[in-house]
Short mmCIF file of C-alpha atoms in Angstrom, two decimals:
data_model
loop_
_atom_site.label_atom_id
_atom_site.label_comp_id
_atom_site.label_asym_id
_atom_site.label_seq_id
_atom_site.Cartn_x
_atom_site.Cartn_y
_atom_site.Cartn_z
CA MET U 1 -15.29 13.78 -44.88
CA THR U 2 -18.63 15.52 -45.31
CA THR U 3 -20.70 16.88 -42.49
CA ALA U 4 -23.40 14.24 -43.10
CA ALA U 5 -20.82 11.51 -42.70
CA VAL U 6 -20.11 12.51 -39.13
CA GLY U 7 -23.65 13.18 -38.00
CA SER U 8 -25.91 16.19 -37.73
CA PRO U 9 -25.02 19.18 -35.53
CA GLY U 10 -25.63 18.36 -31.88
CA SER U 11 -25.63 14.60 -32.42
CA ALA U 12 -23.57 12.22 -30.32
CA ARG U 13 -21.74 11.04 -33.44
CA ARG U 14 -20.75 14.60 -34.33
CA TYR U 15 -19.59 15.18 -30.75
CA LEU U 16 -17.44 12.04 -30.70
CA HIS U 17 -15.94 12.89 -34.09
CA SER U 18 -15.01 16.39 -32.91
CA LEU U 19 -13.66 14.96 -29.67
CA TRP U 20 -11.38 12.59 -31.53
CA LEU U 21 -10.16 15.31 -33.92
CA LEU U 22 -9.29 17.66 -31.04
CA SER U 23 -7.57 14.90 -29.05
CA ALA U 24 -5.59 13.75 -32.10
CA ARG U 25 -4.55 17.36 -32.72
CA ASP U 26 -3.32 17.67 -29.13
CA LEU U 27 -1.20 14.54 -29.53
CA ARG U 28 0.25 15.66 -32.85
CA VAL U 29 1.13 19.12 -31.51
CA ARG U 30 2.67 17.64 -28.36
CA TYR U 31 5.05 15.34 -30.23
CA ALA U 32 5.52 17.14 -33.57
CA THR U 33 8.67 18.99 -32.51
CA SER U 34 9.97 16.31 -30.13
CA ALA U 35 12.83 14.07 -31.17
CA LEU U 36 11.82 11.37 -28.67
CA GLY U 37 8.11 11.63 -29.47
CA TYR U 38 6.23 8.67 -27.96
CA LEU U 39 9.06 7.95 -25.52
CA TRP U 40 8.16 11.05 -23.52
CA SER U 41 4.86 9.39 -22.53
CA ILE U 42 6.78 6.62 -20.75
CA LEU U 43 9.94 8.42 -19.67
CA ASP U 44 8.44 10.24 -16.69
CA PRO U 45 6.86 7.20 -14.96
CA LEU U 46 9.88 5.09 -15.87
CA VAL U 47 12.32 7.50 -14.23
CA MET U 48 10.08 7.86 -11.17
CA SER U 49 9.81 4.08 -10.85
CA ALA U 50 13.56 3.67 -11.15
CA ILE U 51 14.19 6.29 -8.43
CA TYR U 52 11.75 4.79 -5.94
CA TRP U 53 12.91 1.25 -6.73
CA PHE U 54 16.55 2.25 -6.11
CA VAL U 55 15.77 4.14 -2.89
CA PHE U 56 13.55 1.48 -1.36
CA THR U 57 15.46 -1.62 -2.48
CA GLN U 58 19.11 -0.59 -2.74
CA ILE U 59 19.49 2.12 -0.06
CA PHE U 60 16.78 1.50 2.55
CA GLN U 61 15.19 -1.69 3.73
CA ARG U 62 11.72 -1.71 2.25
CA THR U 63 8.78 -2.59 4.50
CA VAL U 64 5.94 -1.68 2.11
CA GLY U 65 4.77 -2.94 -1.25
CA HIS U 66 5.20 -6.35 -2.85
CA ASP U 67 7.76 -8.09 -5.03
CA PRO U 68 8.70 -7.55 -7.77
CA TYR U 69 8.65 -4.00 -6.48
CA ILE U 70 9.40 -2.36 -9.84
CA VAL U 71 6.18 -3.87 -11.25
CA PHE U 72 4.32 -2.85 -8.09
CA LEU U 73 5.43 0.75 -8.66
CA ILE U 74 4.74 0.90 -12.39
CA THR U 75 1.19 -0.42 -12.06
CA ALA U 76 0.29 2.67 -10.03
CA LEU U 77 2.70 5.25 -11.46
CA LEU U 78 1.44 4.89 -15.03
CA PRO U 79 -2.19 5.69 -14.12
CA TRP U 80 -0.98 8.36 -11.69
CA VAL U 81 0.79 10.17 -14.55
CA TRP U 82 -2.48 10.04 -16.52
CA PHE U 83 -4.38 11.45 -13.55
CA ASN U 84 -1.81 14.10 -12.63
CA SER U 85 -1.25 15.41 -16.15
CA ALA U 86 -4.98 15.51 -16.93
CA VAL U 87 -5.92 17.39 -13.74
CA SER U 88 -3.05 19.82 -14.31
CA ASP U 89 -4.32 20.53 -17.83
CA PHE U 90 -7.89 20.97 -16.56
CA THR U 91 -6.80 24.17 -14.83
CA ARG U 92 -6.07 25.73 -18.26
CA ALA U 93 -8.68 23.90 -20.34
CA PHE U 94 -10.76 26.99 -21.17
CA ASN U 95 -8.24 29.80 -20.88
CA LYS U 96 -5.86 28.09 -23.29
CA ASP U 97 -8.39 28.13 -26.15
CA ALA U 98 -10.68 30.92 -24.97
CA ARG U 99 -11.48 32.19 -28.46
CA LEU U 100 -12.52 28.77 -29.72
CA VAL U 101 -14.51 28.05 -26.57
CA ARG U 102 -16.49 31.27 -27.07
CA SER U 103 -17.00 31.01 -30.83
CA THR U 104 -17.74 27.34 -31.50
CA ALA U 105 -21.14 25.68 -31.16
CA ILE U 106 -19.60 22.44 -29.89
CA PRO U 107 -20.67 21.56 -26.31
CA ARG U 108 -18.05 23.09 -24.01
CA SER U 109 -17.57 19.83 -22.14
CA ILE U 110 -15.52 18.68 -25.12
CA TRP U 111 -12.62 20.89 -23.94
CA VAL U 112 -12.46 18.80 -20.79
CA ASN U 113 -13.10 15.43 -22.40
CA ARG U 114 -10.42 15.93 -25.03
CA ILE U 115 -7.83 16.19 -22.24
CA VAL U 116 -9.10 12.97 -20.65
CA LEU U 117 -8.98 11.20 -24.01
CA SER U 118 -5.56 12.43 -25.18
CA LYS U 119 -3.95 11.70 -21.81
CA GLY U 120 -5.73 8.35 -21.76
CA VAL U 121 -4.26 7.46 -25.15
CA GLU U 122 -0.81 8.28 -23.80
CA PHE U 123 -1.52 6.01 -20.82
CA LEU U 124 -2.52 3.14 -23.11
CA CYS U 125 0.61 3.69 -25.19
CA SER U 126 2.73 3.40 -22.03
CA LEU U 127 1.33 -0.03 -21.07
CA PRO U 128 3.99 -1.94 -23.08
CA VAL U 129 6.45 -0.73 -20.42
CA LEU U 130 4.40 -2.50 -17.74
CA VAL U 131 4.23 -5.65 -19.85
CA ALA U 132 7.98 -5.60 -20.47
CA PHE U 133 8.89 -5.20 -16.79
CA ALA U 134 6.36 -7.82 -15.74
CA ILE U 135 8.03 -10.30 -18.11
CA ILE U 136 11.58 -9.33 -17.14
CA ALA U 137 10.85 -9.41 -13.40
CA GLY U 138 8.83 -12.59 -13.64
CA ALA U 139 5.68 -11.13 -12.09
CA PRO U 140 2.87 -13.70 -11.83
CA VAL U 141 -0.31 -12.91 -13.78
CA GLY U 142 -3.74 -13.99 -12.55
CA TRP U 143 -7.41 -13.63 -13.38
CA GLY U 144 -7.36 -10.35 -11.47
CA LEU U 145 -6.02 -8.79 -14.65
CA LEU U 146 -9.63 -8.69 -15.84
CA TRP U 147 -10.16 -5.83 -13.38
CA PHE U 148 -7.68 -3.68 -15.36
CA PRO U 149 -10.30 -2.40 -17.85
CA VAL U 150 -12.67 -1.68 -14.94
CA ALA U 151 -9.97 0.49 -13.39
CA ILE U 152 -9.60 2.39 -16.68
CA ILE U 153 -13.36 3.00 -16.85
CA LEU U 154 -13.52 4.21 -13.24
CA GLN U 155 -10.52 6.49 -13.71
CA THR U 156 -12.08 7.93 -16.86
CA ALA U 157 -15.32 8.66 -14.98
CA LEU U 158 -13.37 10.25 -12.13
CA LEU U 159 -11.32 12.44 -14.47
CA VAL U 160 -14.35 13.59 -16.46
CA GLY U 161 -16.11 14.54 -13.23
CA LEU U 162 -13.06 16.35 -11.85
CA GLY U 163 -12.48 18.11 -15.17
CA LEU U 164 -16.05 19.40 -15.27
CA LEU U 165 -15.47 20.78 -11.75
CA VAL U 166 -11.91 22.10 -12.01
CA ALA U 167 -11.97 23.65 -15.49
CA PRO U 168 -14.82 26.17 -14.96
CA LEU U 169 -13.86 26.94 -11.36
CA CYS U 170 -10.30 27.84 -12.44
CA VAL U 171 -11.73 30.38 -14.88
CA LEU U 172 -13.84 32.01 -12.18
CA TYR U 173 -11.24 31.71 -9.39
CA THR U 174 -7.71 31.97 -10.81
CA ASP U 175 -6.00 31.05 -7.53
CA LEU U 176 -7.39 27.53 -7.87
CA GLU U 177 -4.77 26.71 -10.51
CA ARG U 178 -1.95 26.98 -7.95
CA THR U 179 -4.09 25.34 -5.27
CA THR U 180 -4.70 22.37 -7.55
CA LYS U 181 -0.96 21.87 -8.03
CA LEU U 182 -0.44 21.80 -4.26
CA ILE U 183 -3.28 19.33 -3.81
CA LEU U 184 -1.78 17.04 -6.46
CA ARG U 185 1.56 17.00 -4.62
CA VAL U 186 -0.14 15.97 -1.39
CA LEU U 187 -2.35 13.46 -3.19
CA PHE U 188 0.66 11.62 -4.60
CA TYR U 189 1.78 10.58 -1.12
CA ALA U 190 -1.79 10.15 0.12
CA SER U 191 -2.44 7.58 -2.61
CA PRO U 192 -1.20 3.95 -2.56
CA ILE U 193 1.56 4.31 -5.13
CA ILE U 194 4.76 3.44 -3.27
CA TYR U 195 2.72 1.38 -0.81
CA SER U 196 -0.59 -0.53 -0.77
CA VAL U 197 -3.69 0.17 1.29
CA GLY U 198 -2.90 -2.90 3.39
CA ASP U 199 0.45 -1.41 4.41
CA LEU U 200 -1.25 1.46 6.26
CA PRO U 201 -1.51 1.20 10.07
CA GLY U 202 -4.47 1.77 12.37
CA ILE U 203 -7.51 3.48 10.92
CA PHE U 204 -5.67 4.79 7.85
CA PRO U 205 -6.88 1.98 5.52
CA GLU U 206 -10.46 3.06 6.24
CA LEU U 207 -9.55 6.71 5.66
CA ALA U 208 -7.68 5.82 2.45
CA ALA U 209 -10.86 4.25 1.09
CA PHE U 210 -12.29 7.77 0.68
CA ASN U 211 -9.53 8.55 -1.80
CA PRO U 212 -10.99 7.13 -5.03
CA LEU U 213 -7.48 6.54 -6.38
CA SER U 214 -6.98 3.89 -3.67
CA GLY U 215 -9.62 1.63 -5.18
CA ILE U 216 -8.56 2.39 -8.74
CA PHE U 217 -4.87 1.63 -8.15
CA THR U 218 -5.83 -1.54 -6.28
CA LEU U 219 -7.78 -2.74 -9.33
CA TYR U 220 -4.78 -2.03 -11.56
CA ARG U 221 -2.59 -4.16 -9.30
CA VAL U 222 -4.69 -7.22 -8.46
CA GLY U 223 -3.76 -8.93 -11.72
CA PHE U 224 -0.16 -9.13 -10.52
CA PHE U 225 -0.64 -8.87 -6.74
CA PRO U 226 -3.97 -10.49 -5.70
CA GLU U 227 -3.09 -10.00 -2.03
CA VAL U 228 -3.60 -6.21 -2.34
CA TRP U 229 -7.35 -6.65 -2.88
CA ASP U 230 -9.27 -4.37 -0.52
CA THR U 231 -13.04 -4.53 -0.86
CA LEU U 232 -13.75 -1.36 1.11
CA SER U 233 -11.46 0.90 -0.92
CA ILE U 234 -12.69 -0.57 -4.21
CA VAL U 235 -16.41 -0.24 -3.44
CA VAL U 236 -16.12 3.21 -1.86
CA GLY U 237 -13.76 4.34 -4.64
CA ALA U 238 -16.18 3.23 -7.36
CA LEU U 239 -19.07 5.05 -5.67
CA MET U 240 -16.96 8.19 -5.30
CA CYS U 241 -15.99 8.10 -8.98
CA LEU U 242 -19.67 8.05 -9.93
CA ALA U 243 -20.42 10.76 -7.37
CA PHE U 244 -17.69 13.03 -8.78
CA LEU U 245 -19.03 12.43 -12.29
CA GLY U 246 -22.55 13.37 -11.28
CA LEU U 247 -21.40 16.40 -9.30
CA GLY U 248 -19.18 17.53 -12.16
CA ILE U 249 -22.04 17.40 -14.67
CA LEU U 250 -24.32 19.34 -12.31
CA VAL U 251 -21.77 22.05 -11.49
CA PHE U 252 -20.65 22.41 -15.11
CA ARG U 253 -24.19 23.03 -16.31
CA ARG U 254 -24.64 25.80 -13.72
CA LEU U 255 -21.27 27.46 -14.36
CA GLU U 256 -21.12 27.26 -18.16
CA ARG U 257 -22.72 30.66 -18.78
CA PRO U 258 -20.68 32.54 -16.12
CA VAL U 259 -17.52 30.97 -17.57
CA LEU U 260 -18.37 32.17 -21.11
CA LYS U 261 -18.91 35.71 -19.77
CA GLU U 262 -15.56 35.59 -17.98
CA LEU U 263 -13.52 34.37 -20.98
#
């Protein structure tokens, strides 16, 4: 394909073409030497779902979540894997390809956005697992499923914003890579994955609303579990996603030059 066919340098079309090429390369490299290939994108959330389902339904008496519980878990675990793996990769986004970041004229934000896109493609490829378990478990499907794409858009905005924050800061402050991993561990249990916002006691539902993942995971679930709808967490979560996106763009613009000097 010629240069003219993908737009002039600096154009949005050229940017999107480069973004897709880099994301596709990441996916090919990730699965080129793997015998299981695509199955790895679904194995992690599937194993996690099976463990939590077994613990909370076969060993202990479950008091949180909704039935069928396996579908309840998968609807949040699949997007959590997208979120967790993307944020983890943000910490190495620039250091991993430092030479290319320094030498290419492509906007440096592409090194963040390619992670969001490639991990997002893996998330979309894992959705057949959710469909299969929903059919097997007999989960009811309602009009709330129309909120599913909205959840994807909000999560994309959140990840882009976080990536534009985390990636440059980890270059300037190397200890943030380990700190980010610790925060992700805490965030897993602080997010409504094995429970819903409505299961929280006291003032915790209001506090949970300030975790943008609460609103996002709720939107993923309402198509199967309309009773989990929580207006506060959804509205506050959506506003926080946009706030993180705006803050990320602002911080990235200010830190881009210091990052290039550091690499």
